[in-house]
XYZ file of C-alpha atoms in Angstrom:
214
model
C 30.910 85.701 -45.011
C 32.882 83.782 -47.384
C 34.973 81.627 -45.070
C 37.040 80.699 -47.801
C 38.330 84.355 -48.776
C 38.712 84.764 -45.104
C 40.637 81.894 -44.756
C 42.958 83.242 -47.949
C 43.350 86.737 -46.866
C 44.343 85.417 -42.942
C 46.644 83.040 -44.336
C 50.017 84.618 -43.601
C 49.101 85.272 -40.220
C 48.319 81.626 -39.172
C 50.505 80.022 -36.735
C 52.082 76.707 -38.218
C 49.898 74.160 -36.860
C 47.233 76.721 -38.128
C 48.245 76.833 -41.489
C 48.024 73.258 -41.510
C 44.656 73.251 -40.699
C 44.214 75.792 -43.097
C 45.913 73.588 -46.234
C 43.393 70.569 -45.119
C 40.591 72.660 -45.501
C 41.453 74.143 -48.876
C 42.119 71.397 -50.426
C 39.608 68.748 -48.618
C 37.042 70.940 -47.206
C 33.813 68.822 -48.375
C 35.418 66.274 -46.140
C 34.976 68.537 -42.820
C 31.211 68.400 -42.911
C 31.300 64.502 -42.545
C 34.303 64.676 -39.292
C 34.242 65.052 -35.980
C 36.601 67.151 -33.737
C 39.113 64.039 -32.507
C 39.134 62.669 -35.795
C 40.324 65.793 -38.109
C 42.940 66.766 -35.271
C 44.308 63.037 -35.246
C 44.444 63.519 -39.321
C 45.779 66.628 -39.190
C 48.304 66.277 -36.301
C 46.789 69.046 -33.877
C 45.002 69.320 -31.396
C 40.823 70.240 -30.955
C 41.432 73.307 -29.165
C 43.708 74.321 -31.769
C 41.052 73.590 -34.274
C 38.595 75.379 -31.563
C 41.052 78.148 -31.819
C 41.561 78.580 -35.809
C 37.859 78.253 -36.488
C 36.995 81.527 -33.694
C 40.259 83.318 -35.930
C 38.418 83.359 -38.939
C 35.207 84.478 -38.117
C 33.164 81.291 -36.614
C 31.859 80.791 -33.131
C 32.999 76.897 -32.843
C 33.992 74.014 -34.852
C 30.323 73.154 -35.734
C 29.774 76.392 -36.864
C 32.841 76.408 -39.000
C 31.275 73.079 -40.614
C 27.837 74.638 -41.089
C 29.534 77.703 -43.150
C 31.773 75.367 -45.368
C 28.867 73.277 -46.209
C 27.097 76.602 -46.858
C 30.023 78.198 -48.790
C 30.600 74.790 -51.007
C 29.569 74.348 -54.908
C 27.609 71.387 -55.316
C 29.612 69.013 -57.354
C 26.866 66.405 -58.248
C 25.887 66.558 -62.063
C 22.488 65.399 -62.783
C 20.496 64.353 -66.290
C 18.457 67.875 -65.526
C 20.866 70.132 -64.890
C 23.927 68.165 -66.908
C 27.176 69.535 -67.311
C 27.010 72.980 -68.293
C 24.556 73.900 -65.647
C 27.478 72.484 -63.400
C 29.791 74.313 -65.389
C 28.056 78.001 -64.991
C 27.661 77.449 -61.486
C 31.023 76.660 -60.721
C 32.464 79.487 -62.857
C 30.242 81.431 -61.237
C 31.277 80.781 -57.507
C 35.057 81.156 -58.708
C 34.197 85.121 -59.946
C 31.954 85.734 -56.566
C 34.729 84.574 -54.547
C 37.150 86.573 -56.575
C 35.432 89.645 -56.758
C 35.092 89.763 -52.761
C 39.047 89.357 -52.935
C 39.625 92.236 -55.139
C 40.689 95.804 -54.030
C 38.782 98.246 -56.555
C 40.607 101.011 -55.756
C 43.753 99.036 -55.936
C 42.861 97.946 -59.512
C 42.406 101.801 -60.277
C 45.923 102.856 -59.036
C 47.298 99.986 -61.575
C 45.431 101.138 -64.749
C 46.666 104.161 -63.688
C 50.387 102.671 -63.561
C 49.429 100.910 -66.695
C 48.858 104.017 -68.965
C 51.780 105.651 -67.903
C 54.410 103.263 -68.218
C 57.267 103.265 -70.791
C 57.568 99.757 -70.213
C 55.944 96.969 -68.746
C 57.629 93.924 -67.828
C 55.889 90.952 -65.849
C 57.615 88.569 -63.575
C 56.098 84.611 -62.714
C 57.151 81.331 -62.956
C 55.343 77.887 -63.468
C 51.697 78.480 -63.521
C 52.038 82.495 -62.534
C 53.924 82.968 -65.684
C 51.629 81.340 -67.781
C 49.269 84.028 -66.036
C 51.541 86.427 -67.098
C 51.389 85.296 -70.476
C 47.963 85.344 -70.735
C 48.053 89.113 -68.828
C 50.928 90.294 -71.720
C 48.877 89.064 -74.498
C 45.681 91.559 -73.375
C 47.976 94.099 -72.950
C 49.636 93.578 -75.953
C 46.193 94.084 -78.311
C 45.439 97.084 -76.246
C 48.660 98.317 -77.474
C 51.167 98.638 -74.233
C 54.873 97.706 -74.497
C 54.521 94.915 -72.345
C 57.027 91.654 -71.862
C 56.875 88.657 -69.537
C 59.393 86.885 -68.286
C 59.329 83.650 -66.652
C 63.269 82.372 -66.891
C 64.207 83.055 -63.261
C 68.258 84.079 -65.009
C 66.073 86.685 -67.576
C 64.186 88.126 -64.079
C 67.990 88.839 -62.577
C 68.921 90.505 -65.677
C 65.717 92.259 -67.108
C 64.994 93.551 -62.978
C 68.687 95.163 -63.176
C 68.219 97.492 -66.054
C 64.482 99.088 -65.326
C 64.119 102.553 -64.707
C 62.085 105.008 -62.895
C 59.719 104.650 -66.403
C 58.992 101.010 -65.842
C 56.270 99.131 -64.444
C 56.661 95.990 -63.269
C 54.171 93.408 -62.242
C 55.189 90.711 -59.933
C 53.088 87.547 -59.974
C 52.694 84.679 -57.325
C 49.948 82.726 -55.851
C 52.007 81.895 -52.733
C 53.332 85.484 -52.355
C 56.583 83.448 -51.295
C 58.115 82.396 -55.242
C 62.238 83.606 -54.374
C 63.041 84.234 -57.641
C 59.900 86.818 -58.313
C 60.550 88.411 -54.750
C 64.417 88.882 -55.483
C 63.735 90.402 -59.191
C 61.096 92.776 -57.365
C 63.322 93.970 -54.940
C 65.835 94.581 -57.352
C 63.097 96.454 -59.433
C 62.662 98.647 -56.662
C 66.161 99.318 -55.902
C 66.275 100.998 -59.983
C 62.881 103.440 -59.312
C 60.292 100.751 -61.245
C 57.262 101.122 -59.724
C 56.319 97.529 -58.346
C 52.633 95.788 -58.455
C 52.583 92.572 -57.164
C 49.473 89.907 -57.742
C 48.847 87.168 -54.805
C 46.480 84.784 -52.993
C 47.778 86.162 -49.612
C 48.328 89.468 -47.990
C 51.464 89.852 -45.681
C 53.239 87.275 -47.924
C 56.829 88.565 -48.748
C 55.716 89.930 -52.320
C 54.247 92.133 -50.796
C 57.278 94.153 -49.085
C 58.238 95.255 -52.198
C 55.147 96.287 -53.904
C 53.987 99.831 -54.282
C 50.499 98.269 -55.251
C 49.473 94.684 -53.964
């Protein structure tokens, strides 16, 4: 099991004080293996037993066990003369595809070509670093020869999402699942017949309530 996938695609249904937990580990998880109990719930402002609690909800008998699989799951970050930096480099990229992969719904990804092909349009919705993904995503789509536009300008979303049509597809973008101005545009989408795709780090999120595909 990758705990950290688990811990992604559970995200929207953590309590609060769960998520919390949940944030610490993402972002400081080669710290856990080095903690005790007491000490990450007095850094994290919980308690052990909700620790106790969060670690059984995403797969792991106990807290120690929780430690043993993040140690297991983490890429080793040490660079050495033998292996030097692109050794590091492979491996890491590596571990980021694995752990994507695991995330990804094939037949989900089949439905959208499917979308893709028979689109009149295709417009793409992000902002900050998911519209620069959705640059990236218009530019392959471009060369492959699709009508295909992305729009970042949260105004442009309001305006573009009011005149689609029952011909258009449009691809919502957001780590978070919870960006306002994507989710509004979407729904607006919706409202005209588009068909909606959306493209996040977390099921359940409120993307996702619009989308046709997630």
């Amino acid at each position: 099991m990758d705990i950290l996938c688990e811990i992604q695609r559970k995200y929207n249904d953590f309590s609060d004080k769960e998520k919390s937990i949940a944030d610490y580990i993402m972002q400081y998880g080669d710290k856990i293996k080095n903690i005790n109990i007491t000490d990450l719930a007095k850094e994290i402002g919980t308690s052990g037993a909700t620790i106790i609690r969060f670690a059984k909800k995403i797969g792991c008998d106990s807290f120690v066990d929780m430690k043993i699989k993040l140690g297991s799951n983490k890429v080793e970050t040490h660079v050495n003369d033998e292996d030097g930096i692109f050794s590091y480099a492979y491996q890491y990229y590596n571990e980021v595809i694995e752990r994507t992969k695991m995330l990804i719904d094939k037949e989900a990804i089949f439905r959208i070509v499917n979308e893709i092909k028979k689109a009149r349009n295709i417009y793409i919705y992000g902002v900050g670093s998911s519209g620069l993904t959705g640059e990236e995503m218009m530019q392959r789509l471009l060369r492959m020869g699709f009508n295909v536009h992305c729009i970042s300008d949260s105004h442009m979303m309001r305006i573009n999402s009011s005149i689609v049509s029952e011909h258009d597809l449009v691809i919502g973008i957001s780590i978070s699942g919870e960006t306002e101005e994507v989710i509004h545009a979407l729904k607006i989408s919706r409202e005209n017949g588009a068909k909606i795709v959306s493209i996040t780090s977390f099921e359940g999120s409120s993307i996702s309530k619009y989308s046709d595909i997630k």
